[in-house]
Amino acid sequence: FVFSLAVSIKMNILLFAPGLLLLLLQTYSGRSRTYQIRNTILCLSICAITQLILGYPFLTTYPEAYLRKAFEFDRSFFYIWTVNWKFLSEELFLNKKFALLLLTGHLST
């Protein structure tokens, strides 16, 4: 529940999601695998329901605009803000194919 509230405030909290998933699965390590998975799904469902409740006013009023801005995958970052990618040329950094490659890499790990 607290994790979901934090995500509703600042989306970069989602970076902690893989670790949280691992902790949720390990919390019930003395129990059966089915029990672990069931309780993990219950916890994740609580997070999802919290997000739906918090987003309800926006989802019912302007659903397309809300979802498009919440997950603005087509936005590009300014080269001057980067720290980790300064070794690349600005042209490559701003390339849409490079951005898609980075997004694919993040989502697949």
mmCIF file with all atom_site columns, C-alpha atoms in Angstrom:
data_model
loop_
_atom_site.group_PDB
_atom_site.id
_atom_site.type_symbol
_atom_site.label_atom_id
_atom_site.label_alt_id
_atom_site.label_comp_id
_atom_site.label_asym_id
_atom_site.label_entity_id
_atom_site.label_seq_id
_atom_site.pdbx_PDB_ins_code
_atom_site.Cartn_x
_atom_site.Cartn_y
_atom_site.Cartn_z
_atom_site.occupancy
_atom_site.B_iso_or_equiv
_atom_site.pdbx_formal_charge
_atom_site.auth_seq_id
_atom_site.auth_comp_id
_atom_site.auth_asym_id
_atom_site.auth_atom_id
_atom_site.pdbx_PDB_model_num
ATOM 1   C CA . PHE A 1 1   ? 0.000   0.000   0.000   1.00 0.00 ? 1   PHE A CA 1
ATOM 2   C CA . VAL A 1 2   ? 2.753   2.455   0.970   1.00 0.00 ? 2   VAL A CA 1
ATOM 3   C CA . PHE A 1 3   ? 4.721   1.561   -2.164  1.00 0.00 ? 3   PHE A CA 1
ATOM 4   C CA . SER A 1 4   ? 1.673   2.332   -4.300  1.00 0.00 ? 4   SER A CA 1
ATOM 5   C CA . LEU A 1 5   ? 1.180   5.687   -2.591  1.00 0.00 ? 5   LEU A CA 1
ATOM 6   C CA . ALA A 1 6   ? 4.827   6.520   -3.244  1.00 0.00 ? 6   ALA A CA 1
ATOM 7   C CA . VAL A 1 7   ? 4.418   5.595   -6.934  1.00 0.00 ? 7   VAL A CA 1
ATOM 8   C CA . SER A 1 8   ? 1.418   7.916   -7.178  1.00 0.00 ? 8   SER A CA 1
ATOM 9   C CA . ILE A 1 9   ? 3.634   10.774  -5.973  1.00 0.00 ? 9   ILE A CA 1
ATOM 10  C CA . LYS A 1 10  ? 6.785   10.052  -7.994  1.00 0.00 ? 10  LYS A CA 1
ATOM 11  C CA . MET A 1 11  ? 6.993   7.372   -10.669 1.00 0.00 ? 11  MET A CA 1
ATOM 12  C CA . ASN A 1 12  ? 10.723  6.728   -10.297 1.00 0.00 ? 12  ASN A CA 1
ATOM 13  C CA . ILE A 1 13  ? 9.790   4.676   -7.216  1.00 0.00 ? 13  ILE A CA 1
ATOM 14  C CA . LEU A 1 14  ? 8.927   1.989   -9.794  1.00 0.00 ? 14  LEU A CA 1
ATOM 15  C CA . LEU A 1 15  ? 12.681  1.381   -10.014 1.00 0.00 ? 15  LEU A CA 1
ATOM 16  C CA . PHE A 1 16  ? 12.347  -0.387  -6.653  1.00 0.00 ? 16  PHE A CA 1
ATOM 17  C CA . ALA A 1 17  ? 9.662   -2.765  -7.997  1.00 0.00 ? 17  ALA A CA 1
ATOM 18  C CA . PRO A 1 18  ? 11.977  -5.707  -8.850  1.00 0.00 ? 18  PRO A CA 1
ATOM 19  C CA . GLY A 1 19  ? 13.480  -5.615  -5.361  1.00 0.00 ? 19  GLY A CA 1
ATOM 20  C CA . LEU A 1 20  ? 10.056  -5.353  -3.762  1.00 0.00 ? 20  LEU A CA 1
ATOM 21  C CA . LEU A 1 21  ? 8.856   -8.343  -5.773  1.00 0.00 ? 21  LEU A CA 1
ATOM 22  C CA . LEU A 1 22  ? 11.829  -10.374 -4.561  1.00 0.00 ? 22  LEU A CA 1
ATOM 23  C CA . LEU A 1 23  ? 11.189  -9.337  -0.954  1.00 0.00 ? 23  LEU A CA 1
ATOM 24  C CA . LEU A 1 24  ? 7.514   -10.216 -1.234  1.00 0.00 ? 24  LEU A CA 1
ATOM 25  C CA . LEU A 1 25  ? 8.387   -13.675 -2.527  1.00 0.00 ? 25  LEU A CA 1
ATOM 26  C CA . GLN A 1 26  ? 11.004  -14.199 0.211   1.00 0.00 ? 26  GLN A CA 1
ATOM 27  C CA . THR A 1 27  ? 8.736   -12.989 3.020   1.00 0.00 ? 27  THR A CA 1
ATOM 28  C CA . TYR A 1 28  ? 6.849   -16.275 2.993   1.00 0.00 ? 28  TYR A CA 1
ATOM 29  C CA . SER A 1 29  ? 9.916   -18.457 2.357   1.00 0.00 ? 29  SER A CA 1
ATOM 30  C CA . GLY A 1 30  ? 8.971   -21.016 5.023   1.00 0.00 ? 30  GLY A CA 1
ATOM 31  C CA . ARG A 1 31  ? 5.673   -21.698 3.302   1.00 0.00 ? 31  ARG A CA 1
ATOM 32  C CA . SER A 1 32  ? 4.751   -23.532 0.125   1.00 0.00 ? 32  SER A CA 1
ATOM 33  C CA . ARG A 1 33  ? 5.434   -21.985 -3.280  1.00 0.00 ? 33  ARG A CA 1
ATOM 34  C CA . THR A 1 34  ? 1.678   -21.665 -3.906  1.00 0.00 ? 34  THR A CA 1
ATOM 35  C CA . TYR A 1 35  ? 1.254   -19.743 -0.645  1.00 0.00 ? 35  TYR A CA 1
ATOM 36  C CA . GLN A 1 36  ? 4.144   -17.416 -1.560  1.00 0.00 ? 36  GLN A CA 1
ATOM 37  C CA . ILE A 1 37  ? 2.753   -16.655 -4.995  1.00 0.00 ? 37  ILE A CA 1
ATOM 38  C CA . ARG A 1 38  ? -0.814  -16.215 -3.743  1.00 0.00 ? 38  ARG A CA 1
ATOM 39  C CA . ASN A 1 39  ? 0.224   -13.703 -1.067  1.00 0.00 ? 39  ASN A CA 1
ATOM 40  C CA . THR A 1 40  ? 2.519   -11.864 -3.476  1.00 0.00 ? 40  THR A CA 1
ATOM 41  C CA . ILE A 1 41  ? -0.352  -11.539 -5.955  1.00 0.00 ? 41  ILE A CA 1
ATOM 42  C CA . LEU A 1 42  ? -2.566  -10.292 -3.109  1.00 0.00 ? 42  LEU A CA 1
ATOM 43  C CA . CYS A 1 43  ? -0.009  -7.592  -2.201  1.00 0.00 ? 43  CYS A CA 1
ATOM 44  C CA . LEU A 1 44  ? 0.397   -6.567  -5.839  1.00 0.00 ? 44  LEU A CA 1
ATOM 45  C CA . SER A 1 45  ? -3.390  -6.447  -6.203  1.00 0.00 ? 45  SER A CA 1
ATOM 46  C CA . ILE A 1 46  ? -3.574  -4.045  -3.266  1.00 0.00 ? 46  ILE A CA 1
ATOM 47  C CA . CYS A 1 47  ? -1.052  -1.816  -5.064  1.00 0.00 ? 47  CYS A CA 1
ATOM 48  C CA . ALA A 1 48  ? -3.025  -1.971  -8.319  1.00 0.00 ? 48  ALA A CA 1
ATOM 49  C CA . ILE A 1 49  ? -6.335  -1.213  -6.599  1.00 0.00 ? 49  ILE A CA 1
ATOM 50  C CA . THR A 1 50  ? -4.746  1.731   -4.783  1.00 0.00 ? 50  THR A CA 1
ATOM 51  C CA . GLN A 1 51  ? -3.547  3.115   -8.125  1.00 0.00 ? 51  GLN A CA 1
ATOM 52  C CA . LEU A 1 52  ? -6.993  2.692   -9.652  1.00 0.00 ? 52  LEU A CA 1
ATOM 53  C CA . ILE A 1 53  ? -8.655  4.441   -6.716  1.00 0.00 ? 53  ILE A CA 1
ATOM 54  C CA . LEU A 1 54  ? -6.184  7.340   -6.815  1.00 0.00 ? 54  LEU A CA 1
ATOM 55  C CA . GLY A 1 55  ? -6.452  7.639   -10.588 1.00 0.00 ? 55  GLY A CA 1
ATOM 56  C CA . TYR A 1 56  ? -10.240 7.225   -10.777 1.00 0.00 ? 56  TYR A CA 1
ATOM 57  C CA . PRO A 1 57  ? -11.072 10.942  -11.042 1.00 0.00 ? 57  PRO A CA 1
ATOM 58  C CA . PHE A 1 58  ? -8.580  11.345  -13.888 1.00 0.00 ? 58  PHE A CA 1
ATOM 59  C CA . LEU A 1 59  ? -9.400  8.061   -15.615 1.00 0.00 ? 59  LEU A CA 1
ATOM 60  C CA . THR A 1 60  ? -13.095 8.879   -15.741 1.00 0.00 ? 60  THR A CA 1
ATOM 61  C CA . THR A 1 61  ? -12.617 12.457  -16.949 1.00 0.00 ? 61  THR A CA 1
ATOM 62  C CA . TYR A 1 62  ? -9.726  12.313  -19.442 1.00 0.00 ? 62  TYR A CA 1
ATOM 63  C CA . PRO A 1 63  ? -8.545  8.694   -19.633 1.00 0.00 ? 63  PRO A CA 1
ATOM 64  C CA . GLU A 1 64  ? -6.504  8.942   -22.832 1.00 0.00 ? 64  GLU A CA 1
ATOM 65  C CA . ALA A 1 65  ? -4.679  12.133  -21.832 1.00 0.00 ? 65  ALA A CA 1
ATOM 66  C CA . TYR A 1 66  ? -4.040  10.786  -18.326 1.00 0.00 ? 66  TYR A CA 1
ATOM 67  C CA . LEU A 1 67  ? -2.496  7.531   -19.529 1.00 0.00 ? 67  LEU A CA 1
ATOM 68  C CA . ARG A 1 68  ? -0.534  9.217   -22.310 1.00 0.00 ? 68  ARG A CA 1
ATOM 69  C CA . LYS A 1 69  ? 1.065   11.718  -19.927 1.00 0.00 ? 69  LYS A CA 1
ATOM 70  C CA . ALA A 1 70  ? 1.586   9.216   -17.119 1.00 0.00 ? 70  ALA A CA 1
ATOM 71  C CA . PHE A 1 71  ? 3.677   7.000   -19.394 1.00 0.00 ? 71  PHE A CA 1
ATOM 72  C CA . GLU A 1 72  ? 5.170   9.563   -21.742 1.00 0.00 ? 72  GLU A CA 1
ATOM 73  C CA . PHE A 1 73  ? 7.450   7.187   -23.626 1.00 0.00 ? 73  PHE A CA 1
ATOM 74  C CA . ASP A 1 74  ? 7.820   9.459   -26.640 1.00 0.00 ? 74  ASP A CA 1
ATOM 75  C CA . ARG A 1 75  ? 9.414   12.322  -24.744 1.00 0.00 ? 75  ARG A CA 1
ATOM 76  C CA . SER A 1 76  ? 13.089  12.995  -25.327 1.00 0.00 ? 76  SER A CA 1
ATOM 77  C CA . PHE A 1 77  ? 15.588  14.154  -22.753 1.00 0.00 ? 77  PHE A CA 1
ATOM 78  C CA . PHE A 1 78  ? 18.018  17.014  -23.115 1.00 0.00 ? 78  PHE A CA 1
ATOM 79  C CA . TYR A 1 79  ? 21.596  15.975  -23.793 1.00 0.00 ? 79  TYR A CA 1
ATOM 80  C CA . ILE A 1 80  ? 22.912  18.540  -21.293 1.00 0.00 ? 80  ILE A CA 1
ATOM 81  C CA . TRP A 1 81  ? 21.098  16.714  -18.467 1.00 0.00 ? 81  TRP A CA 1
ATOM 82  C CA . THR A 1 82  ? 22.709  13.353  -19.040 1.00 0.00 ? 82  THR A CA 1
ATOM 83  C CA . VAL A 1 83  ? 25.543  12.138  -16.879 1.00 0.00 ? 83  VAL A CA 1
ATOM 84  C CA . ASN A 1 84  ? 25.808  8.469   -17.820 1.00 0.00 ? 84  ASN A CA 1
ATOM 85  C CA . TRP A 1 85  ? 25.611  8.953   -21.595 1.00 0.00 ? 85  TRP A CA 1
ATOM 86  C CA . LYS A 1 86  ? 27.999  11.890  -22.114 1.00 0.00 ? 86  LYS A CA 1
ATOM 87  C CA . PHE A 1 87  ? 30.405  9.630   -24.011 1.00 0.00 ? 87  PHE A CA 1
ATOM 88  C CA . LEU A 1 88  ? 27.855  9.454   -26.851 1.00 0.00 ? 88  LEU A CA 1
ATOM 89  C CA . SER A 1 89  ? 27.423  12.186  -29.400 1.00 0.00 ? 89  SER A CA 1
ATOM 90  C CA . GLU A 1 90  ? 24.370  14.381  -28.970 1.00 0.00 ? 90  GLU A CA 1
ATOM 91  C CA . GLU A 1 91  ? 23.035  13.170  -32.315 1.00 0.00 ? 91  GLU A CA 1
ATOM 92  C CA . LEU A 1 92  ? 23.119  9.524   -31.198 1.00 0.00 ? 92  LEU A CA 1
ATOM 93  C CA . PHE A 1 93  ? 21.717  10.344  -27.747 1.00 0.00 ? 93  PHE A CA 1
ATOM 94  C CA . LEU A 1 94  ? 18.680  12.084  -29.285 1.00 0.00 ? 94  LEU A CA 1
ATOM 95  C CA . ASN A 1 95  ? 18.116  9.344   -31.876 1.00 0.00 ? 95  ASN A CA 1
ATOM 96  C CA . LYS A 1 96  ? 14.657  7.700   -31.534 1.00 0.00 ? 96  LYS A CA 1
ATOM 97  C CA . LYS A 1 97  ? 16.071  4.244   -32.309 1.00 0.00 ? 97  LYS A CA 1
ATOM 98  C CA . PHE A 1 98  ? 18.612  4.616   -29.503 1.00 0.00 ? 98  PHE A CA 1
ATOM 99  C CA . ALA A 1 99  ? 15.820  5.674   -27.116 1.00 0.00 ? 99  ALA A CA 1
ATOM 100 C CA . LEU A 1 100 ? 13.798  2.626   -28.145 1.00 0.00 ? 100 LEU A CA 1
ATOM 101 C CA . LEU A 1 101 ? 16.826  0.405   -27.581 1.00 0.00 ? 101 LEU A CA 1
ATOM 102 C CA . LEU A 1 102 ? 17.293  1.836   -24.077 1.00 0.00 ? 102 LEU A CA 1
ATOM 103 C CA . LEU A 1 103 ? 13.598  1.407   -23.256 1.00 0.00 ? 103 LEU A CA 1
ATOM 104 C CA . THR A 1 104 ? 13.693  -2.192  -24.472 1.00 0.00 ? 104 THR A CA 1
ATOM 105 C CA . GLY A 1 105 ? 16.774  -2.847  -22.373 1.00 0.00 ? 105 GLY A CA 1
ATOM 106 C CA . HIS A 1 106 ? 15.175  -1.388  -19.245 1.00 0.00 ? 106 HIS A CA 1
ATOM 107 C CA . LEU A 1 107 ? 11.938  -3.294  -19.689 1.00 0.00 ? 107 LEU A CA 1
ATOM 108 C CA . SER A 1 108 ? 13.671  -6.616  -20.401 1.00 0.00 ? 108 SER A CA 1
ATOM 109 C CA . THR A 1 109 ? 15.886  -6.583  -17.302 1.00 0.00 ? 109 THR A CA 1
#
